[in-house]
Short mmCIF file of C-alpha atoms and ligand atoms in Angstrom, two decimals:
data_model
loop_
_atom_site.label_atom_id
_atom_site.label_comp_id
_atom_site.label_asym_id
_atom_site.label_seq_id
_atom_site.Cartn_x
_atom_site.Cartn_y
_atom_site.Cartn_z
CA MET L 1 120.61 112.81 95.57
CA GLU L 2 118.39 112.45 92.41
CA ASN L 3 121.29 110.36 90.93
CA LYS L 4 121.17 108.10 94.12
CA PHE L 5 117.40 107.80 93.82
CA GLU L 6 117.67 106.74 90.23
CA GLU L 7 120.14 104.10 91.17
CA LEU L 8 117.96 102.80 94.04
CA ARG L 9 115.12 102.77 91.62
CA LYS L 10 117.16 100.68 89.21
CA ARG L 11 118.00 98.25 91.97
CA CYS L 12 114.13 98.12 92.81
CA GLU L 13 113.23 97.59 89.16
CA GLU L 14 115.73 94.57 89.03
CA MET L 15 114.05 93.18 92.34
CA ALA L 16 110.61 93.70 90.70
CA ALA L 17 111.80 91.97 87.36
CA LEU L 18 112.95 88.88 89.44
CA GLY L 19 109.63 89.03 91.22
CA SER L 20 107.81 88.94 88.01
CA ALA L 21 109.79 86.15 86.49
CA GLY L 22 109.11 84.13 89.81
CA ALA L 23 105.40 85.04 89.66
CA LEU L 24 105.02 83.84 86.06
CA LEU L 25 106.78 80.54 86.87
CA GLY L 26 104.54 80.27 89.99
CA TRP L 27 101.55 80.82 87.89
CA ASP L 28 102.63 78.30 85.36
CA GLN L 29 103.40 75.77 88.05
CA ASN L 30 99.78 75.94 89.28
CA VAL L 31 98.14 76.04 85.80
CA TYR L 32 100.15 74.25 83.12
CA MET L 33 103.24 72.75 84.37
CA PRO L 34 103.45 68.81 83.99
CA PRO L 35 103.92 67.04 87.32
CA LYS L 36 107.59 66.05 86.66
CA GLY L 37 108.50 69.62 86.25
CA ALA L 38 108.16 70.26 90.01
CA GLN L 39 111.55 69.58 91.15
CA ALA L 40 113.33 71.79 88.51
CA ARG L 41 110.88 74.48 89.06
CA GLY L 42 111.40 74.47 92.65
CA ARG L 43 115.12 74.87 92.05
CA THR L 44 114.71 77.66 89.60
CA LEU L 45 112.16 79.68 91.96
CA ALA L 46 114.67 79.12 94.82
CA VAL L 47 117.53 80.64 92.94
CA ILE L 48 115.26 83.56 91.78
CA SER L 49 114.11 84.34 95.42
CA GLU L 50 117.90 84.14 96.52
CA LEU L 51 118.95 86.69 93.95
CA ALA L 52 116.15 89.00 94.81
CA HIS L 53 117.01 88.57 98.57
CA HIS L 54 120.53 89.51 97.87
CA LYS L 55 119.64 92.44 95.72
CA LEU L 56 117.62 93.80 98.71
CA THR L 57 119.76 92.98 101.62
CA CYS L 58 123.25 93.85 99.98
CA ARG L 59 125.31 96.70 101.53
CA GLU L 60 124.85 98.97 98.41
CA THR L 61 121.12 98.98 98.83
CA GLY L 62 121.30 99.61 102.45
CA THR L 63 123.62 102.61 102.03
CA LEU L 64 121.39 104.05 99.35
CA ILE L 65 118.35 103.76 101.64
CA ALA L 66 120.20 105.31 104.51
CA ASP L 67 121.33 108.22 102.34
CA LEU L 68 118.03 108.98 100.75
CA TYR L 69 115.57 108.30 103.52
CA ASP L 70 115.61 111.92 105.00
CA TRP L 71 115.77 113.57 101.56
CA ALA L 72 112.74 111.66 100.34
CA GLN L 73 110.69 112.34 103.52
CA ALA L 74 111.45 116.06 103.09
CA LYS L 75 109.55 116.02 99.91
CA GLY L 76 106.24 115.49 101.82
CA TYR L 77 104.73 112.62 103.40
CA ASP L 78 102.35 111.88 100.41
CA SER L 79 105.08 112.26 97.75
CA PHE L 80 106.14 109.27 95.67
CA GLU L 81 109.77 109.42 96.81
CA ALA L 82 108.70 109.42 100.44
CA ALA L 83 106.41 106.46 100.20
CA PHE L 84 108.93 104.60 97.99
CA LEU L 85 111.71 104.99 100.68
CA ARG L 86 109.25 104.01 103.56
CA ALA L 87 108.25 100.84 101.63
CA ILE L 88 111.69 99.82 100.66
CA LYS L 89 113.13 100.65 104.16
CA ARG L 90 110.50 98.53 105.71
CA ASP L 91 111.46 95.52 103.36
CA TYR L 92 115.06 95.97 103.90
CA ASP L 93 114.79 96.34 107.66
CA GLN L 94 112.85 93.10 107.93
CA GLU L 95 114.94 90.91 105.61
CA VAL L 96 118.33 92.16 106.59
CA LYS L 97 117.57 91.02 110.33
CA ILE L 98 116.99 87.52 109.44
CA PRO L 99 120.24 85.55 109.33
CA ALA L 100 121.02 83.81 106.15
CA GLU L 101 121.43 80.58 108.19
CA LEU L 102 117.96 80.79 109.51
CA VAL L 103 116.47 81.47 106.08
CA LYS L 104 118.10 78.29 104.76
CA GLU L 105 116.98 76.32 107.69
CA LEU L 106 113.44 77.55 107.37
CA SER L 107 113.41 76.73 103.61
CA LEU L 108 114.58 73.20 104.23
CA ALA L 109 112.21 72.64 107.22
CA THR L 110 109.35 74.00 105.09
CA THR L 111 109.97 71.71 102.29
CA ALA L 112 109.94 68.79 104.64
CA SER L 113 106.98 69.91 106.59
CA PHE L 114 104.98 70.45 103.40
CA GLU L 115 105.65 66.93 102.16
CA ALA L 116 104.85 65.53 105.82
CA TRP L 117 101.73 67.58 105.96
CA HIS L 118 100.54 66.38 102.50
CA LYS L 119 101.03 62.71 103.61
CA ALA L 120 99.68 63.30 107.12
CA ARG L 121 96.59 64.75 105.74
CA LYS L 122 96.10 61.84 103.30
CA ALA L 123 96.47 59.28 106.20
CA SER L 124 94.42 61.71 108.43
CA ASP L 125 97.19 61.18 111.01
CA PHE L 126 98.33 64.26 112.95
CA ALA L 127 101.16 62.44 114.61
CA MET L 128 103.00 62.26 111.28
CA PHE L 129 102.91 66.14 111.01
CA ALA L 130 103.55 66.82 114.75
CA PRO L 131 107.36 66.87 114.74
CA HIS L 132 107.38 69.05 111.66
CA LEU L 133 104.89 71.55 113.24
CA GLU L 134 107.11 71.58 116.31
CA LYS L 135 110.09 72.50 114.14
CA VAL L 136 108.16 75.05 112.18
CA ALA L 137 106.97 76.68 115.57
CA GLU L 138 110.54 76.66 116.84
CA LEU L 139 111.92 78.24 113.79
CA ASN L 140 109.19 80.80 113.60
CA LEU L 141 109.99 81.86 117.13
CA ARG L 142 113.60 82.19 116.27
CA LYS L 143 112.54 84.37 113.21
CA ALA L 144 110.37 86.54 115.58
CA GLU L 145 113.42 86.90 118.01
CA ALA L 146 115.62 88.04 115.09
CA LEU L 147 113.07 90.56 113.78
CA GLY L 148 112.42 91.97 117.29
CA TYR L 149 109.13 92.92 119.09
CA ASP L 150 107.84 94.76 122.03
CA LYS L 151 105.32 92.50 123.65
CA SER L 152 104.88 89.25 121.91
CA PRO L 153 106.95 87.17 119.35
CA TYR L 154 103.71 86.77 117.39
CA ASP L 155 103.62 90.45 116.82
CA ALA L 156 106.90 90.20 114.80
CA LEU L 157 105.37 87.51 112.57
CA LEU L 158 102.08 89.41 112.16
CA ASP L 159 103.89 92.51 111.06
CA LEU L 160 105.31 90.56 108.06
CA TYR L 161 101.79 90.11 106.69
CA ASP L 162 99.92 93.06 108.18
CA ALA L 163 102.10 95.98 108.98
CA GLY L 164 101.32 97.53 112.40
CA MET L 165 98.98 94.56 113.52
CA ARG L 166 99.47 93.32 117.11
CA ARG L 167 98.36 90.34 119.04
CA GLU L 168 96.97 92.50 121.71
CA LYS L 169 94.46 94.08 119.12
CA LEU L 170 93.57 90.74 117.62
CA ASP L 171 92.77 89.25 121.08
CA GLY L 172 90.22 91.90 121.33
CA ILE L 173 88.93 91.52 117.73
CA PHE L 174 88.47 87.78 117.94
CA ALA L 175 86.70 88.05 121.30
CA GLU L 176 84.37 90.68 119.87
CA LEU L 177 83.76 88.63 116.87
CA ALA L 178 82.95 85.40 118.88
CA ALA L 179 80.56 87.30 121.21
CA GLY L 180 78.78 88.92 118.13
CA LEU L 181 78.65 85.94 115.77
CA THR L 182 78.03 82.90 118.17
CA PRO L 183 74.45 83.93 118.93
CA VAL L 184 73.82 84.44 115.13
CA ILE L 185 75.13 81.02 114.27
CA LYS L 186 73.14 79.37 116.98
CA ALA L 187 70.01 81.17 115.73
CA ILE L 188 70.62 80.08 112.17
CA ASN L 189 71.32 76.38 113.28
CA GLU L 190 67.81 76.42 114.89
CA ARG L 191 66.37 77.49 111.66
CA ALA L 192 68.54 75.47 109.15
CA ASP L 193 65.63 74.74 106.68
CA LYS L 194 64.63 78.32 106.33
CA VAL L 195 66.98 78.89 103.45
CA SER L 196 67.69 76.46 100.58
CA SER L 197 70.67 76.44 98.46
CA ALA L 198 68.83 73.94 95.89
CA PRO L 199 68.95 76.23 93.00
CA PHE L 200 72.65 75.91 92.86
CA LYS L 201 72.89 71.98 93.03
CA GLY L 202 72.46 69.92 89.93
CA ASP L 203 74.53 69.40 87.05
CA PHE L 204 76.27 72.26 85.54
CA ALA L 205 78.52 71.98 82.41
CA PRO L 206 82.04 72.95 83.30
CA ALA L 207 82.45 75.11 80.06
CA ALA L 208 79.20 77.02 80.75
CA GLN L 209 80.35 77.62 84.35
CA LEU L 210 83.53 79.01 83.10
CA GLY L 211 81.65 81.34 80.49
CA LEU L 212 79.34 82.54 83.22
CA ALA L 213 82.19 83.42 85.66
CA LEU L 214 84.09 85.20 83.03
CA GLU L 215 81.15 87.23 81.91
CA ILE L 216 80.62 88.37 85.59
CA ALA L 217 84.28 89.18 86.06
CA ARG L 218 84.29 91.36 82.83
CA ALA L 219 81.03 93.09 84.20
CA LEU L 220 82.72 93.82 87.48
CA GLY L 221 85.50 95.66 85.47
CA TYR L 222 88.08 93.03 85.14
CA ASP L 223 90.16 93.92 82.11
CA LEU L 224 90.75 91.01 79.92
CA GLU L 225 93.32 92.78 77.79
CA ALA L 226 95.40 92.81 80.96
CA GLY L 227 94.35 89.60 82.33
CA ARG L 228 93.01 86.00 81.67
CA GLN L 229 91.14 83.28 83.39
CA ASP L 230 92.48 79.61 83.79
CA LEU L 231 91.66 76.56 85.72
CA ALA L 232 93.62 75.70 88.83
CA ALA L 233 93.01 73.18 91.76
CA HIS L 234 93.17 75.96 94.19
CA PRO L 235 92.07 79.27 92.72
CA PHE L 236 94.49 82.21 93.05
CA SER L 237 95.17 85.53 91.41
CA SER L 238 98.63 86.62 90.36
CA GLY L 239 100.02 89.90 89.29
CA ILE L 240 102.80 89.06 86.77
CA LEU L 241 104.54 92.22 85.53
CA SER L 242 102.47 95.19 86.19
CA PRO L 243 98.79 96.38 86.41
CA ASP L 244 98.74 95.21 82.67
CA ASP L 245 99.15 91.45 83.35
CA VAL L 246 97.05 90.27 86.42
CA ARG L 247 95.70 86.82 85.94
CA ILE L 248 92.90 84.92 87.67
CA THR L 249 92.23 81.14 88.10
CA THR L 250 89.10 79.41 88.98
CA ARG L 251 87.64 75.86 89.39
CA THR L 252 84.56 74.14 88.44
CA GLN L 253 82.48 71.61 90.45
CA ALA L 254 79.79 70.08 88.30
CA ASP L 255 77.17 69.65 90.95
CA TRP L 256 77.69 72.93 92.84
CA LEU L 257 77.70 76.08 90.95
CA PRO L 258 79.01 78.57 93.53
CA ALA L 259 82.33 76.80 93.77
CA CYS L 260 83.19 78.26 90.37
CA VAL L 261 81.15 81.59 90.35
CA TYR L 262 82.25 82.82 93.73
CA ALA L 263 85.72 81.58 93.62
CA SER L 264 85.87 83.54 90.49
CA ILE L 265 84.32 86.70 91.91
CA HIS L 266 86.77 86.43 94.79
CA GLU L 267 89.86 86.26 92.58
CA THR L 268 88.51 89.08 90.31
CA GLY L 269 88.35 91.24 93.50
CA HIS L 270 91.94 90.42 94.14
CA ALA L 271 92.85 91.19 90.36
CA LEU L 272 90.91 94.46 90.28
CA TYR L 273 93.00 95.70 93.12
CA GLU L 274 96.37 95.01 91.23
CA GLN L 275 94.96 96.12 87.83
CA GLY L 276 94.25 99.46 89.62
CA PHE L 277 97.76 100.05 90.81
CA PRO L 278 98.94 103.34 88.93
CA GLY L 279 101.36 102.67 86.01
CA GLU L 280 103.99 104.89 87.50
CA PHE L 281 104.23 102.45 90.52
CA ALA L 282 105.11 99.62 88.20
CA PHE L 283 108.58 98.08 89.01
CA THR L 284 108.66 99.98 92.40
CA PRO L 285 107.96 98.60 95.90
CA LEU L 286 104.71 100.70 95.72
CA ALA L 287 103.00 98.41 93.09
CA SER L 288 101.88 96.08 95.82
CA ALA L 289 99.04 95.71 98.32
CA ALA L 290 99.04 97.70 101.49
CA SER L 291 98.90 94.44 103.30
CA LEU L 292 97.46 90.94 103.06
CA GLY L 293 94.41 92.00 104.98
CA VAL L 294 93.73 94.89 102.50
CA HIS L 295 94.20 92.56 99.57
CA GLU L 296 91.59 90.10 101.06
CA SER L 297 89.36 93.08 101.71
CA GLN L 298 89.12 93.62 98.13
CA SER L 299 88.26 89.83 97.22
CA ARG L 300 85.71 89.59 99.98
CA PHE L 301 84.14 93.01 99.06
CA TRP L 302 83.14 91.61 95.77
CA GLU L 303 82.51 88.16 96.62
CA ASN L 304 80.40 88.76 99.72
CA LEU L 305 79.10 92.25 100.13
CA ILE L 306 78.34 92.69 96.43
CA GLY L 307 78.14 89.25 94.93
CA ARG L 308 75.89 87.84 97.68
CA SER L 309 73.53 90.92 97.85
CA ARG L 310 69.96 91.13 96.67
CA PRO L 311 70.54 93.54 93.88
CA PHE L 312 73.26 91.38 92.52
CA ALA L 313 71.06 88.36 92.36
CA ALA L 314 68.53 90.40 90.40
CA TRP L 315 71.12 91.40 88.02
CA ALA L 316 72.74 87.85 87.72
CA LEU L 317 69.57 85.82 87.20
CA PRO L 318 69.34 86.51 83.32
CA LEU L 319 72.89 85.52 83.11
CA TYR L 320 72.28 82.30 84.86
CA ARG L 321 69.32 81.63 82.57
CA LYS L 322 71.50 82.57 79.50
CA HIS L 323 74.35 80.18 80.39
CA PHE L 324 72.11 77.29 81.67
CA PRO L 325 69.03 77.25 79.39
CA GLY L 326 65.92 75.90 81.22
CA LYS L 327 67.66 75.69 84.61
CA PHE L 328 66.72 78.90 86.20
CA ASP L 329 63.48 79.68 84.34
CA SER L 330 61.03 79.19 87.17
CA LEU L 331 63.20 80.99 89.78
CA THR L 332 63.06 84.53 91.06
CA PRO L 333 65.88 86.96 92.13
CA GLU L 334 64.75 86.23 95.75
CA ASP L 335 65.53 82.54 95.23
CA ILE L 336 68.89 83.24 93.99
CA TYR L 337 69.60 85.65 96.75
CA ARG L 338 68.64 83.14 99.31
CA ALA L 339 70.51 80.21 97.64
CA ALA L 340 73.64 82.33 97.73
CA ASN L 341 73.27 83.07 101.42
CA ARG L 342 72.53 79.68 103.07
CA SER L 343 74.90 79.55 106.23
CA GLU L 344 75.85 76.41 107.80
CA ALA L 345 78.27 75.36 110.40
CA SER L 346 80.79 73.36 108.52
CA LEU L 347 84.13 71.59 109.31
CA ILE L 348 86.24 73.11 106.51
CA ARG L 349 87.35 76.73 106.31
CA VAL L 350 87.60 77.13 102.66
CA GLU L 351 83.85 76.07 102.32
CA ALA L 352 82.83 78.28 105.25
CA ASP L 353 80.22 81.00 104.63
CA GLU L 354 80.54 84.62 105.61
CA VAL L 355 78.84 84.07 108.95
CA THR L 356 81.04 81.18 110.25
CA TYR L 357 84.22 81.95 108.39
CA ASN L 358 85.93 84.20 110.98
CA LEU L 359 85.40 81.84 113.83
CA HIS L 360 87.40 79.26 111.82
CA ILE L 361 90.16 81.95 111.84
CA ALA L 362 89.72 82.51 115.46
CA LEU L 363 90.31 78.95 116.36
CA ARG L 364 93.46 78.81 114.30
CA TYR L 365 94.59 82.09 115.76
CA GLU L 366 94.19 80.62 119.40
CA ILE L 367 96.24 77.60 118.45
CA GLU L 368 99.07 79.23 116.67
CA THR L 369 99.56 81.94 119.25
CA GLN L 370 99.72 79.26 121.96
CA LEU L 371 101.99 77.10 119.94
CA LEU L 372 104.46 80.06 119.42
CA ASP L 373 104.51 80.91 123.07
CA ARG L 374 104.68 77.30 124.08
CA SER L 375 101.66 77.33 126.34
CA LEU L 376 100.28 74.65 124.25
CA LYS L 377 102.06 71.23 123.55
CA ILE L 378 101.88 70.13 119.93
CA LYS L 379 100.52 66.82 120.91
CA ASP L 380 97.47 68.67 122.58
CA ALA L 381 96.67 70.73 119.56
CA PRO L 382 94.09 68.52 117.85
CA GLU L 383 92.20 68.16 121.11
CA LEU L 384 92.02 72.09 121.42
CA TRP L 385 91.02 72.20 117.90
CA ASN L 386 87.99 69.74 118.47
CA ALA L 387 87.01 71.54 121.53
CA LYS L 388 86.84 74.79 119.83
CA MET L 389 84.94 73.56 116.96
CA LYS L 390 82.38 72.27 119.45
CA GLU L 391 82.35 75.68 121.31
CA TYR L 392 81.79 77.65 118.09
CA PHE L 393 79.79 75.54 115.83
CA GLY L 394 78.53 72.66 117.87
CA ILE L 395 80.29 70.14 115.57
CA THR L 396 83.22 67.88 116.00
CA PRO L 397 85.60 66.61 113.10
CA SER L 398 85.61 62.85 112.81
CA ASN L 399 89.31 62.80 111.96
CA ASP L 400 92.40 65.05 111.65
CA ALA L 401 91.92 65.55 107.93
CA GLU L 402 88.86 67.39 108.27
CA GLY L 403 90.20 68.90 111.50
CA ILE L 404 93.60 70.25 112.21
CA LEU L 405 95.30 69.07 109.11
CA GLN L 406 92.95 70.53 106.68
CA ASP L 407 94.91 73.88 105.84
CA VAL L 408 98.28 74.21 104.17
CA HIS L 409 99.63 77.27 105.99
CA TRP L 410 101.50 75.59 108.77
CA GLY L 411 102.78 73.07 106.52
CA TYR L 412 104.25 75.93 104.49
CA GLY L 413 105.86 77.17 107.61
CA MET L 414 103.56 80.19 108.05
CA ILE L 415 102.60 81.31 111.42
CA GLY L 416 100.70 84.72 111.69
CA TYR L 417 99.09 84.53 108.32
CA PHE L 418 95.53 83.43 109.20
CA PRO L 419 94.42 86.71 110.85
CA SER L 420 94.75 88.58 107.47
CA TYR L 421 91.60 86.71 106.30
CA THR L 422 89.58 88.19 109.14
CA ILE L 423 91.18 91.64 108.92
CA GLY L 424 90.13 91.58 105.21
CA ASN L 425 86.49 90.61 106.07
CA LEU L 426 86.41 93.46 108.57
CA ILE L 427 87.77 96.03 106.28
CA SER L 428 85.49 94.99 103.47
CA ALA L 429 82.59 95.71 105.61
CA GLN L 430 83.88 99.09 106.57
CA LEU L 431 84.62 100.03 102.99
CA TYR L 432 81.07 98.84 102.11
CA ALA L 433 79.56 101.14 104.72
CA ALA L 434 81.72 104.02 103.56
CA ILE L 435 80.73 103.45 99.82
CA ARG L 436 77.01 103.30 100.68
CA LYS L 437 77.23 106.70 102.24
CA ASP L 438 79.04 108.18 99.05
CA LEU L 439 76.83 106.36 96.47
CA PRO L 440 73.34 106.54 97.70
CA GLY L 441 71.87 104.90 94.63
CA MET L 442 74.29 101.97 94.85
CA ASP L 443 71.65 99.25 94.94
CA ALA L 444 69.86 100.48 91.86
CA MET L 445 73.27 100.61 90.08
CA ILE L 446 74.19 96.99 91.11
CA GLU L 447 70.77 95.69 89.90
CA LYS L 448 71.47 97.38 86.48
CA GLY L 449 74.90 95.86 86.44
CA GLU L 450 76.44 99.38 86.69
CA PHE L 451 79.58 98.38 88.73
CA ALA L 452 81.80 101.16 87.32
CA PRO L 453 81.04 103.79 90.01
CA LEU L 454 81.85 101.17 92.83
CA LEU L 455 85.16 100.30 91.19
CA ALA L 456 85.92 104.02 90.52
CA TRP L 457 85.44 104.50 94.36
CA LEU L 458 87.81 101.70 95.16
CA ARG L 459 90.27 102.72 92.66
CA ARG L 460 90.38 106.16 94.02
CA LYS L 461 90.54 105.41 97.71
CA VAL L 462 92.40 102.03 97.74
CA HIS L 463 93.88 100.68 94.50
CA ALA L 464 95.60 103.93 93.31
CA GLN L 465 97.33 104.16 96.72
CA GLY L 466 99.22 100.92 96.25
CA ARG L 467 101.51 100.51 99.13
CA LYS L 468 101.98 104.17 99.80
CA TYR L 469 100.36 103.86 103.29
CA GLN L 470 100.32 101.44 106.19
CA PRO L 471 96.97 99.37 106.18
CA GLU L 472 95.24 101.22 109.12
CA GLU L 473 96.37 104.60 107.70
CA LEU L 474 94.93 103.64 104.34
CA LEU L 475 91.62 102.46 105.94
CA ASP L 476 91.43 105.75 107.82
CA ARG L 477 92.12 107.81 104.71
CA ALA L 478 89.51 105.71 102.67
CA ALA L 479 86.75 105.22 105.20
CA GLY L 480 87.63 107.63 107.85
CA GLN L 481 87.78 104.82 110.52
CA LYS L 482 90.08 102.67 112.61
CA LEU L 483 89.92 98.86 112.03
CA SER L 484 86.65 97.89 113.79
CA VAL L 485 84.53 94.68 114.27
CA LYS L 486 81.24 96.45 114.55
CA PRO L 487 80.32 97.18 110.73
CA PHE L 488 80.91 93.63 110.11
CA VAL L 489 78.75 92.07 112.88
CA GLU L 490 76.10 94.75 112.05
CA TYR L 491 76.05 93.64 108.42
CA ILE L 492 75.92 89.91 109.36
CA ARG L 493 73.23 90.30 111.99
CA THR L 494 71.00 92.66 109.88
CA LYS L 495 71.29 90.40 106.87
CA TYR L 496 70.87 87.05 108.44
CA SER L 497 68.19 87.95 110.95
CA ALA L 498 65.99 88.94 107.90
CA LEU L 499 66.99 85.77 105.85
CA TYR L 500 66.46 83.26 108.63
CA GLY L 501 63.65 85.24 110.62
CA PHE L 502 65.08 85.79 114.07
ZN1 LIG E 601 91.76 85.75 98.77
#
């Protein structure tokens, strides 16, 4: 059996190497590639993913998994071998169910829908995108049928991004979030001028923004010997080869400092997770996040729970002064804290603050679940979008570009992806509550810029586990809880009632 395991390991190593090559090409595509390179790059990436898909779904891999599964489980649930086989079996079972014909059709439809989405958004005309969205929904439904499910086809899609998540559970989560957050949003709207973000508006030299962002990333524990920071239009982080090469990107906006600083902290959070995967997991299916939601919990944790906290503002103020001489001299930590936490109902999800963000997801969730089960006609989707914006935020988009066409996900053919953002936000608040219990002196540490104990906690409980456990299992082990809305809503209510005085 040991020999067979080595054989499977070698196959996984090859898949991981292909994945790494694809990741590096993808990173380059977003950072350095000249525009004319796009087509050739697309072809190369398609070949790489085809090779990886074949390596995973071929008969030899299937036989090895079947032969080894019980042997590995017998080594104990927590053993490397058992977790390795659980992870690779899950990947295999999913991929092998989707017929090659459907994979091809999805890939063609996605290329067309992405282009159509791009043009439609530019023209702010949903009708141009509608037939493509129809096709995307139809193909996703076929994919769900191929994967199989108990209750809702949406469950099969969700499971691709967040193992074990179900629509039934999310219905409850979003209802509880809407009930908990709507009164907070209303109270904030009535006191909009209580909190000012003026300190972060002005003219900030891009080079100084990047210097500041990198200094913060390094202070949080980001290892620059195993990573680097570059510019990209849509910031992302990317693990290239192993925990030893995890790169981040950011952007700058001259008149709005948080665009760079908080995008950078967010991506640093993602990167710290991947830099924390154990070395022995490299080139195995375990060198990966437990789920998209857990990945997002790491970025949100640093961006919001820590990066927008009062002690963080006190620590960061001298850095703001250092990188922008004269601009922050008369400001206090409290000014910085308040500026970092102005909340405002806005039309665009990626610009939304931590109070309103999840309701942007709730409305996308309602629309995509209804599109998938055909209870909503495509042509009626913009109307539902606008009605929900009014219901949650009291504002209405003036056109499709700032409404239903704003996000790329459906254009990319992805249905079932959005909820992972909210799951991440919820987990981040649960982890935060757990860390506070374990590290009573946390605020004082943050104020001194001592982030190492926090990172060590996350490393131990989350990062070092890689993909050994299912997301809810990992959360239970780390925080002793099931996924819950309460800690998040509690955190929001406490923080913002104090900020806005209600
Ligand atoms: Zn993220």
